[in-house]
Every structure is written in structure tokens, then in C-alpha cells.
Coordinates of C-alpha atoms in Angstrom, one line a residue:
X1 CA 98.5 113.8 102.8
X2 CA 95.0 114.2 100.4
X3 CA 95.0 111.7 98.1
X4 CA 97.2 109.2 99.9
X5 CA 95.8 105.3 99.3
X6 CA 96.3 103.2 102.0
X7 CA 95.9 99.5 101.4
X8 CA 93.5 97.8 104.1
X9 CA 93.1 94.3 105.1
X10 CA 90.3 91.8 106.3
X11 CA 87.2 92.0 104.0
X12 CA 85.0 95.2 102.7
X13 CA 82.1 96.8 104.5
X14 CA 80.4 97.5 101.0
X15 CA 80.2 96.0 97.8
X16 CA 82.2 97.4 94.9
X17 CA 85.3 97.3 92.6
X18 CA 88.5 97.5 94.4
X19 CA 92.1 97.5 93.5
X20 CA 93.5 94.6 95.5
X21 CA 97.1 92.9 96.0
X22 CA 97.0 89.1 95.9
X23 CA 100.1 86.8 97.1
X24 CA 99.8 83.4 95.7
X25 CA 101.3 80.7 97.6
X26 CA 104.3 80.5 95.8
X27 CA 105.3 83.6 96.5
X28 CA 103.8 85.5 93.3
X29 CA 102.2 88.6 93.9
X30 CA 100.1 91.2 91.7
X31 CA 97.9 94.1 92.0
X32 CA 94.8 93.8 89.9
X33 CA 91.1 94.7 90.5
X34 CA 88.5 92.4 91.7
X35 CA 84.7 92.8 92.5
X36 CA 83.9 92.2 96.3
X37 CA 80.2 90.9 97.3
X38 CA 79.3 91.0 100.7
X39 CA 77.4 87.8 100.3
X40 CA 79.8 86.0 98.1
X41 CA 83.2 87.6 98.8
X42 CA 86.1 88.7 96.1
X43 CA 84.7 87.4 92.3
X44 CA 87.8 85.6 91.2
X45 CA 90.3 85.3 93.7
X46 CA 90.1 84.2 97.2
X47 CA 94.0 84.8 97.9
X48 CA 93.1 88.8 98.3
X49 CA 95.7 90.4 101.0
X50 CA 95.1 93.8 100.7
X51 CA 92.7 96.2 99.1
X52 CA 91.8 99.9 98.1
X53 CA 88.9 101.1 97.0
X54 CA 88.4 101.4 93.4
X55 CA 87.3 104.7 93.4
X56 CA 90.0 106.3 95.8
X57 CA 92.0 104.9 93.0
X58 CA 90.4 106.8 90.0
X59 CA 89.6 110.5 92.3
X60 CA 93.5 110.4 93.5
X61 CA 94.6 109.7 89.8
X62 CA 92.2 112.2 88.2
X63 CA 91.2 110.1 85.7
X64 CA 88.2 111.0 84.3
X65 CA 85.9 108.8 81.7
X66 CA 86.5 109.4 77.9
X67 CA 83.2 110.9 76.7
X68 CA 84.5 111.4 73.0
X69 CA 85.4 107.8 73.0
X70 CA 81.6 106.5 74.2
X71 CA 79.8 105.3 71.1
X72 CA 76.3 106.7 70.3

């Protein structure tokens, strides 16, 4: 199916944004969006489970950026 997101586990093979689920330990879990360095790892979480790349995300949704809303 095109623009099917499938979420991936393990780590990134790039750095980038990425939509990611987290599962906290007590059983909590959310889907937010998280930077992912190859040398550091996810920016503020390290309970990451799952991932998709931000921009699948945004070319699936066909969202696109709101030029009349950029300031000048």
C-alpha cells in the first residue's frame, strides 16, 4: 500500500527527526517526535521502542509548510 508507515525498531541508520513511540516503565506509552544522533542517540528520551521517519510522516500526510504564515 503507497504511503503505508511501518514503525521500525533498533536505532536509525541516519540522523534526523523521527516520529517515535516510547513505553515508559510503568506502562505509559506515547507517540511524540524526537531527534536521533548517530553519535549521541535519541535527544530526550532513551525509552524509544519504535520509530518512523519524520518525513514519511509529513509526504504520507500531505502536509505541506504554511508559506503565507512565514514572517518576512
Amino acid at each position: 500500500m503507497e504511503n503505508e508507515m511501518v514503525w521500525r525498531s533498533g536505532k536509525p541508520e541516519k540522523n534526523g527527526a523521527y516520529v517515535v513511540a516510547i513505553l515508559y516503565e510503568d506502562g505509559l506509552g506515547v507517540i511524540s517526535v524526537d531527534r536521533y544522533s548517530l553519535n549521541r542517540g535519541w535527544s530526550s528520551d532513551d525509552n524509544v521502542i519504535a520509530y518512523i521517519p519524520f518525513r514519511e510522516v509529513i509526504t504520507a500526510a500531505k502536509v505541506e509548510w504554511p508559506e503565507h504564515l512565514t514572517p518576512q
